Short mmCIF file of C-alpha atoms in Angstrom, two decimals:
data_model
loop_
_atom_site.label_atom_id
_atom_site.label_comp_id
_atom_site.label_asym_id
_atom_site.label_seq_id
_atom_site.Cartn_x
_atom_site.Cartn_y
_atom_site.Cartn_z
CA MET A 383 0.01 0.01 0.01
CA LYS A 384 1.27 3.45 -0.80
CA THR A 385 0.20 6.73 0.68
CA LEU A 386 -0.27 9.63 -1.64
CA GLU A 387 2.02 12.54 -0.90
CA PRO A 388 0.87 16.11 -1.37
CA ASP A 389 3.37 17.08 -4.07
CA ALA A 390 3.10 13.74 -5.82
CA LYS A 391 -0.61 13.84 -6.21
CA PHE A 392 -0.70 12.54 -9.76
CA ALA A 393 3.00 11.64 -10.15
CA TRP A 394 2.98 8.13 -8.96
CA PRO A 395 3.92 5.66 -11.60
CA GLY A 396 0.85 4.15 -13.11
CA LEU A 397 -1.45 6.58 -11.38
CA GLU A 398 -3.44 8.80 -13.59
CA GLN A 399 -5.65 11.62 -12.66
CA ASP A 400 -8.75 9.86 -13.86
CA SER A 401 -7.94 6.62 -12.13
CA ILE A 402 -9.11 7.69 -8.67
CA GLU A 403 -11.77 10.06 -7.41
CA VAL A 404 -9.71 12.57 -5.50
CA LEU A 405 -12.27 15.37 -5.78
CA PRO A 406 -14.86 16.55 -5.02
CA LEU A 407 -14.72 17.05 -1.29
CA GLY A 408 -16.88 14.23 -0.33
CA PRO A 409 -18.80 12.19 0.15
CA TRP A 410 -17.68 11.97 3.79
CA GLY A 411 -15.84 8.79 4.65
CA GLN A 412 -13.69 9.08 1.56
CA VAL A 413 -10.77 10.29 3.37
CA GLY A 414 -8.46 7.63 4.55
CA THR A 415 -10.15 4.95 2.45
CA GLU A 416 -8.17 2.76 0.24
CA VAL A 417 -8.66 3.40 -3.47
CA GLU A 418 -7.75 1.27 -6.35
CA ALA A 419 -5.46 2.84 -8.87
CA LYS A 420 -3.28 1.63 -11.66
CA GLY A 421 -0.18 0.20 -10.23
CA GLY A 422 -1.26 -0.27 -6.67
CA ILE A 423 -3.47 0.66 -3.78
CA TYR A 424 -3.35 4.19 -2.50
CA VAL A 425 -4.73 5.91 0.54
CA LEU A 426 -6.30 9.32 0.29
CA ARG A 427 -5.12 11.73 2.96
CA ARG A 428 -6.57 14.79 4.40
CA ARG A 429 -4.23 17.10 2.56
CA TYR A 430 -6.17 16.60 -0.60
CA LEU A 431 -9.23 17.91 1.23
CA ARG A 432 -7.46 21.07 2.35
CA PRO A 433 -9.97 23.86 2.16
CA GLU A 434 -9.41 26.45 -0.42
CA ARG A 435 -8.33 29.87 0.71
CA ASP A 436 -11.77 31.45 0.25
CA VAL A 437 -13.39 28.70 2.27
CA GLU A 438 -10.90 29.29 5.01
CA ALA A 439 -11.48 33.05 4.97
CA THR A 440 -15.28 32.52 4.93
CA PHE A 441 -15.10 30.11 7.83
CA ARG A 442 -12.95 32.47 9.92
CA GLU A 443 -15.35 35.34 9.32
CA LEU A 444 -18.42 33.20 10.18
CA ALA A 445 -16.81 31.72 13.27
CA GLY A 446 -15.74 35.15 14.47
CA VAL A 447 -19.27 36.53 14.12
CA TRP A 448 -20.85 33.51 15.78
CA GLU A 449 -18.49 33.51 18.73
CA ARG A 450 -19.04 37.19 19.29
CA GLU A 451 -22.82 37.19 18.89
CA THR A 452 -23.45 34.11 20.97
CA LEU A 453 -20.86 34.94 23.63
CA LEU A 454 -23.64 35.16 26.28
CA VAL A 455 -25.96 32.56 24.89
CA SER A 456 -26.22 29.45 27.16
CA SER A 457 -28.68 27.51 25.10
CA PRO A 458 -26.90 25.25 22.52
CA THR A 459 -30.10 25.24 20.44
CA GLU A 460 -30.21 28.99 20.30
CA ALA A 461 -26.56 29.22 19.56
CA ALA A 462 -26.66 26.62 16.83
CA THR A 463 -29.57 28.24 15.01
CA HIS A 464 -27.56 31.46 14.65
CA ASP A 465 -27.27 32.40 11.00
CA SER A 466 -23.49 32.17 10.95
CA TYR A 467 -23.48 28.73 12.52
CA GLN A 468 -25.84 27.38 9.94
CA LYS A 469 -23.64 28.82 7.25
CA ILE A 470 -20.60 27.10 8.77
CA ILE A 471 -22.49 23.73 8.56
CA GLY A 472 -23.27 24.64 5.01
CA LEU A 473 -19.59 24.80 4.14
CA GLY A 474 -19.57 20.95 4.55
CA LEU A 475 -16.67 18.63 4.82
CA GLN A 476 -14.05 20.98 3.51
CA CYS A 477 -14.33 23.04 6.79
CA VAL A 478 -13.93 20.05 9.13
CA PRO A 479 -10.15 20.58 9.64
CA LEU A 480 -10.85 24.25 10.29
CA LEU A 481 -13.62 23.34 12.72
CA LEU A 482 -11.41 20.94 14.63
CA ASP A 483 -8.68 23.57 14.92
CA ARG A 484 -11.16 26.21 16.01
CA LEU A 485 -12.78 23.86 18.55
CA ARG A 486 -9.41 23.19 20.18
CA ALA A 487 -8.47 26.86 20.24
CA SER A 488 -11.66 28.39 21.40
CA ARG A 489 -13.34 25.48 23.27
CA ARG A 490 -16.72 26.79 22.03
CA ASN A 491 -19.54 24.52 21.06
CA TYR A 492 -18.70 23.44 17.52
CA PHE A 493 -19.82 19.92 18.36
CA TRP A 494 -23.21 20.26 16.77
CA ALA A 495 -21.73 21.52 13.53
CA LEU A 496 -19.17 18.69 13.42
CA ASP A 497 -21.92 16.16 14.08
CA ALA A 498 -24.12 17.67 11.37
CA ILE A 499 -21.41 17.65 8.80
CA THR A 500 -19.71 14.35 9.45
CA HIS A 501 -22.68 12.38 10.77
CA GLN A 502 -20.37 11.28 13.61
CA ASN A 503 -20.24 11.92 17.33
CA PRO A 504 -17.21 10.34 18.82
CA ALA A 505 -17.83 12.40 21.99
CA GLY A 506 -20.93 10.42 22.67
CA HIS A 507 -22.44 11.40 26.01
CA SER A 508 -19.35 13.26 27.33
CA GLU A 509 -20.29 15.77 29.97
CA CYS A 510 -17.05 17.66 30.00
CA VAL A 511 -15.81 19.95 27.19
CA GLY A 512 -12.30 18.68 27.53
CA ASP A 513 -13.37 15.08 27.18
CA ALA A 514 -15.37 15.90 24.09
CA ILE A 515 -12.55 17.89 22.51
CA ASP A 516 -10.16 14.93 23.14
CA ALA A 517 -12.63 12.61 21.43
CA TRP A 518 -13.07 14.78 18.37
CA THR A 519 -9.24 15.34 18.11
CA ALA A 520 -8.63 11.64 18.17
CA TRP A 521 -11.39 11.19 15.57
CA GLY A 522 -9.87 13.91 13.47
CA ARG A 523 -6.46 12.20 13.54
CA ASP A 524 -7.88 8.76 12.84
CA ASN A 525 -9.76 10.02 9.85
CA GLY A 526 -7.00 12.12 8.37
CA TYR A 527 -8.41 15.59 9.13
CA LEU A 528 -5.67 16.41 11.67
CA ASP A 529 -1.98 15.68 11.48
CA SER A 530 -0.89 12.95 13.77
CA MET B 1355 -12.05 15.95 32.62
CA GLY B 1356 -10.27 15.81 29.34
CA SER B 1357 -6.70 16.58 28.82
CA GLY B 1358 -7.29 19.14 26.17
CA GLN B 1359 -5.33 22.41 26.91
CA ARG B 1360 -7.53 24.97 28.62
CA LEU B 1361 -6.23 27.95 26.67
CA PRO B 1362 -9.07 29.69 24.98
CA ARG B 1363 -7.54 32.40 22.89
CA LEU B 1364 -10.45 33.44 20.85
CA LEU B 1365 -12.95 34.49 23.46
CA SER B 1366 -13.31 38.13 24.30
CA CYS B 1367 -11.73 39.45 27.50
CA ASN B 1368 -12.80 42.97 26.51
CA LEU B 1369 -15.25 44.41 28.95
CA ASP B 1370 -16.65 46.70 26.23
CA ASP B 1371 -17.91 43.61 24.45
CA TYR B 1372 -19.90 42.46 27.50
CA GLU B 1373 -21.23 45.85 28.09
CA ALA B 1374 -22.32 46.23 24.51
CA GLN B 1375 -24.25 43.00 24.75
CA ILE B 1376 -25.64 43.64 28.18
CA PRO B 1377 -26.24 47.45 28.33
CA ASN B 1378 -27.35 47.26 31.93
CA LEU B 1379 -23.82 46.32 32.95
CA ALA B 1380 -22.54 49.76 31.97
CA MET B 1381 -25.16 51.34 34.21
CA HIS B 1382 -24.42 49.20 37.27
CA CYS B 1383 -21.55 48.34 39.51
CA TYR B 1384 -19.80 45.05 38.93
CA LEU B 1385 -16.48 43.48 39.62
CA VAL B 1386 -14.78 40.91 37.42
CA THR B 1387 -13.61 37.96 39.46
CA SER B 1388 -12.45 35.44 36.85
CA ASP B 1389 -11.04 35.25 33.37
CA VAL B 1390 -12.75 33.50 30.52
CA ASP B 1391 -13.22 29.75 30.94
CA PRO B 1392 -15.42 27.97 28.37
CA ASP B 1393 -15.44 24.64 30.23
CA TYR B 1394 -18.35 25.55 32.45
CA ASN B 1395 -21.33 27.85 32.05
CA CYS B 1396 -23.45 30.16 34.25
CA ILE B 1397 -25.70 27.37 35.54
CA ALA B 1398 -22.68 25.30 36.54
CA TRP B 1399 -21.06 28.30 38.23
CA ALA B 1400 -24.25 28.99 40.12
CA VAL B 1401 -24.29 25.56 41.65
CA GLY B 1402 -20.55 25.37 42.22
CA ASP B 1403 -19.46 23.16 39.40
CA VAL B 1404 -16.51 24.43 37.49
CA HIS B 1405 -15.88 21.29 35.31
CA ARG B 1406 -18.80 21.06 32.96
CA HIS B 1407 -21.81 22.79 31.37
CA TRP B 1408 -25.23 22.38 32.93
CA TRP B 1409 -28.03 22.51 30.38
CA PRO B 1410 -31.09 20.46 29.54
CA THR B 1411 -29.90 19.43 26.14
CA ALA B 1412 -32.25 17.19 24.20
CA SER B 1413 -29.48 15.05 22.60
CA ALA B 1414 -25.76 14.45 22.80
CA ARG B 1415 -25.23 16.04 19.45
CA GLU B 1416 -25.81 19.44 21.01
CA GLY B 1417 -22.55 19.17 22.79
CA PRO B 1418 -21.33 18.01 26.17
CA ALA B 1419 -23.57 19.03 29.10
CA TYR B 1420 -24.81 17.69 32.34
CA TRP B 1421 -28.36 17.66 33.57
CA PRO B 1422 -29.69 15.78 36.60
CA GLN B 1423 -31.58 12.63 35.58
CA GLU B 1424 -34.42 13.50 37.96
CA ALA B 1425 -35.12 16.80 36.12
CA THR B 1426 -37.04 17.31 32.96
CA ARG B 1427 -34.90 18.03 29.88
CA GLU B 1428 -36.50 21.16 28.55
CA GLU B 1429 -35.68 24.83 28.57
CA SER B 1430 -38.26 25.93 31.13
CA VAL B 1431 -38.18 27.42 34.57
CA ASP B 1432 -39.94 24.35 35.99
CA ALA B 1433 -37.16 22.14 34.65
CA PHE B 1434 -34.52 24.35 36.14
CA VAL B 1435 -36.33 24.30 39.47
CA GLU B 1436 -36.35 20.51 39.34
CA ALA B 1437 -32.66 20.42 38.58
CA PHE B 1438 -31.86 22.71 41.52
CA ALA B 1439 -34.21 20.66 43.74
CA THR B 1440 -31.70 17.71 43.30
CA LEU B 1441 -29.28 19.87 45.22
CA GLY B 1442 -31.70 20.84 47.93
CA TYR B 1443 -32.96 24.16 46.61
CA VAL B 1444 -36.64 25.03 47.00
CA PRO B 1445 -38.55 27.95 45.49
CA CYS B 1446 -38.94 31.08 47.60
CA ASP B 1447 -40.67 34.35 47.13
CA ASN B 1448 -37.84 36.88 47.43
CA ALA B 1449 -34.20 37.52 46.70
CA ASP B 1450 -33.39 39.19 50.01
CA LEU B 1451 -30.24 38.36 51.82
CA GLU B 1452 -30.85 35.91 54.69
CA HIS B 1453 -28.24 34.72 57.12
CA GLY B 1454 -27.26 31.10 56.46
CA VAL B 1455 -29.20 30.89 53.19
CA GLU B 1456 -27.98 30.65 49.65
CA LYS B 1457 -30.31 31.76 46.86
CA LEU B 1458 -30.25 31.30 43.10
CA ALA B 1459 -31.98 33.69 40.82
CA ILE B 1460 -33.31 32.19 37.47
CA TYR B 1461 -33.52 34.70 34.66
CA VAL B 1462 -35.81 34.29 31.67
CA SER B 1463 -35.89 35.90 28.25
CA LEU B 1464 -38.46 38.67 27.93
CA THR B 1465 -39.42 37.35 24.56
CA THR B 1466 -39.43 33.58 24.93
CA ALA B 1467 -39.78 33.07 28.71
CA ARG B 1468 -37.08 30.47 28.42
CA PRO B 1469 -34.28 30.42 31.01
CA THR B 1470 -31.27 32.46 30.00
CA HIS B 1471 -29.08 32.72 33.07
CA VAL B 1472 -28.72 31.93 36.75
CA ALA B 1473 -26.95 34.02 39.46
CA ARG B 1474 -25.97 32.86 42.95
CA GLN B 1475 -26.21 35.06 45.99
CA LEU B 1476 -22.99 35.35 47.97
CA PRO B 1477 -22.80 35.81 51.79
CA SER B 1478 -22.09 39.50 51.14
CA GLY B 1479 -25.52 39.83 49.45
CA ARG B 1480 -23.97 40.38 46.16
CA TRP B 1481 -24.64 38.08 43.21
CA ALA B 1482 -22.13 35.92 41.32
CA SER B 1483 -22.74 35.49 37.67
CA LYS B 1484 -20.80 33.83 34.96
CA LEU B 1485 -21.55 35.36 31.66
CA ASN B 1486 -22.11 32.08 29.82
CA VAL B 1487 -18.65 30.83 28.85
CA GLY B 1488 -16.99 34.16 29.44
CA ILE B 1489 -15.97 36.04 32.54
CA ASP B 1490 -17.30 35.69 36.08
CA ILE B 1491 -18.57 38.86 37.81
CA GLU B 1492 -20.00 39.95 41.08
CA HIS B 1493 -22.88 42.48 41.01
CA PRO B 1494 -24.78 44.04 43.84
CA GLU B 1495 -28.05 44.15 41.89
CA LEU B 1496 -29.83 41.49 39.95
CA ASP B 1497 -30.72 43.93 37.25
CA ALA B 1498 -27.09 44.45 36.28
CA VAL B 1499 -27.27 41.48 33.87
CA GLY B 1500 -31.01 41.83 33.16
CA GLY B 1501 -32.96 43.82 30.58
CA GLY B 1502 -34.35 43.03 27.23
CA ARG B 1503 -31.81 44.63 24.92
CA HIS B 1504 -29.37 42.63 22.82
CA LEU B 1505 -28.23 39.57 24.64
CA SER B 1506 -29.28 40.75 28.09
CA TYR B 1507 -30.60 38.01 30.33
CA GLY B 1508 -34.15 39.38 30.65
CA GLU B 1509 -35.72 39.31 34.14
CA VAL B 1510 -35.69 37.12 37.26
CA ALA B 1511 -38.64 34.71 37.10
CA CYS B 1512 -37.85 32.55 40.03
CA VAL B 1513 -35.62 32.44 43.16
CA VAL B 1514 -34.77 29.15 44.89
CA ARG B 1515 -33.04 28.74 48.29
CA ARG B 1516 -31.30 26.27 50.50
CA ALA B 1517 -29.19 26.35 53.59
CA ARG B 1518 -25.78 27.73 52.74
CA VAL B 1519 -23.21 24.86 52.65
CA GLY B 1520 -19.54 25.45 52.49
CA ASP B 1521 -17.64 28.00 50.52
CA PRO B 1522 -18.39 28.79 46.88
CA PRO B 1523 -15.75 27.51 44.41
CA ALA B 1524 -12.75 29.61 43.68
CA PRO B 1525 -12.38 31.04 40.16
CA THR B 1526 -10.60 28.69 37.88
CA ARG B 1527 -8.75 31.39 36.03
CA PRO B 1528 -8.11 34.53 38.08
CA TRP B 1529 -8.50 37.85 36.37
CA PRO B 1530 -4.98 39.06 35.54
CA GLU B 1531 -3.57 41.92 37.66
CA GLY B 1532 -3.55 45.19 35.84
CA ARG B 1533 -6.64 44.72 33.77
CA PRO B 1534 -9.73 46.82 34.40
CA LYS B 1535 -11.98 45.06 36.90
CA GLY B 1536 -15.30 46.46 35.75
CA ARG B 1537 -17.18 49.13 37.63
CA PRO B 1538 -16.51 48.47 41.24
CA TRP B 1539 -19.09 49.65 43.76
CA PRO B 1540 -18.28 52.37 46.41
CA THR B 1541 -16.57 50.94 49.47
CA ASP B 1542 -19.36 52.27 51.66
CA LEU B 1543 -22.00 50.48 49.64
CA HIS B 1544 -24.43 48.70 52.06
CA LEU B 1545 -26.78 46.10 50.85
CA PRO B 1546 -30.20 45.69 52.39
#
């Protein structure tokens, strides 16, 4: 098994651009899965799903607005129905690495967005923010969204 | 508690932000007692828990939160009273300072009537509030965090009480020396 490297995206012997489905950014679950390609089996890594610059800028703007405007909101439901939060969810899988980074830096409630986008909830019934962040961080690493 | 670093860098420590969202703050005395800590919320702070959020979430996907099993999981004053009853609090009809008694004030939104905030009365008669995941403050008057504008916490809909037990928890992240501490009250302020 070989792992695709960022700069060798289509340079592996026998691997042609059309031979594997690198893009689009989904469906979820594609990251880390083995894919058949000419000359061998390859593993897709998160780097290929790196968000584009405009997505990153959009995410940062939306996250900043959401954190500021829900600073005093205790209800997760009310916070998650904020317009900016809904738009973050709308960015889809490409913002998962950004969400995980932001979650770890701010410790704000991005759990609902991660659940909505990935259909996963590794934090389960955690009661503590720290436990939930640890669970999502491990999930992110296991699934190629965060560097090990 | 998880091992994740507790270093929130993206939350506001600027008191102007809080006063902009709760205009009453700028018109009342208050003292900042703790730095930002997103690992617990105002309900948790009111009942002396600095390790988790208290909220009647309907499902785990809403994020990590604790709510007593005996209490109804809904955003209502009754559900909050039920939750506090598990700790020995019972409803009472006033927020006056009473020797040996600890009171909690439950705020509700003026528009939705849903709980927004809980403040805990200190032995001094002042009230301790954590502003959601932000700073902790003390304020002599309940109205300091109330009101209907912006993100203000509305009005007090219910007060519960129990015999005072032990000392309240210490702030997890002390407010750094040298930063403005809010709008401290006059030293000769006497509470009723």
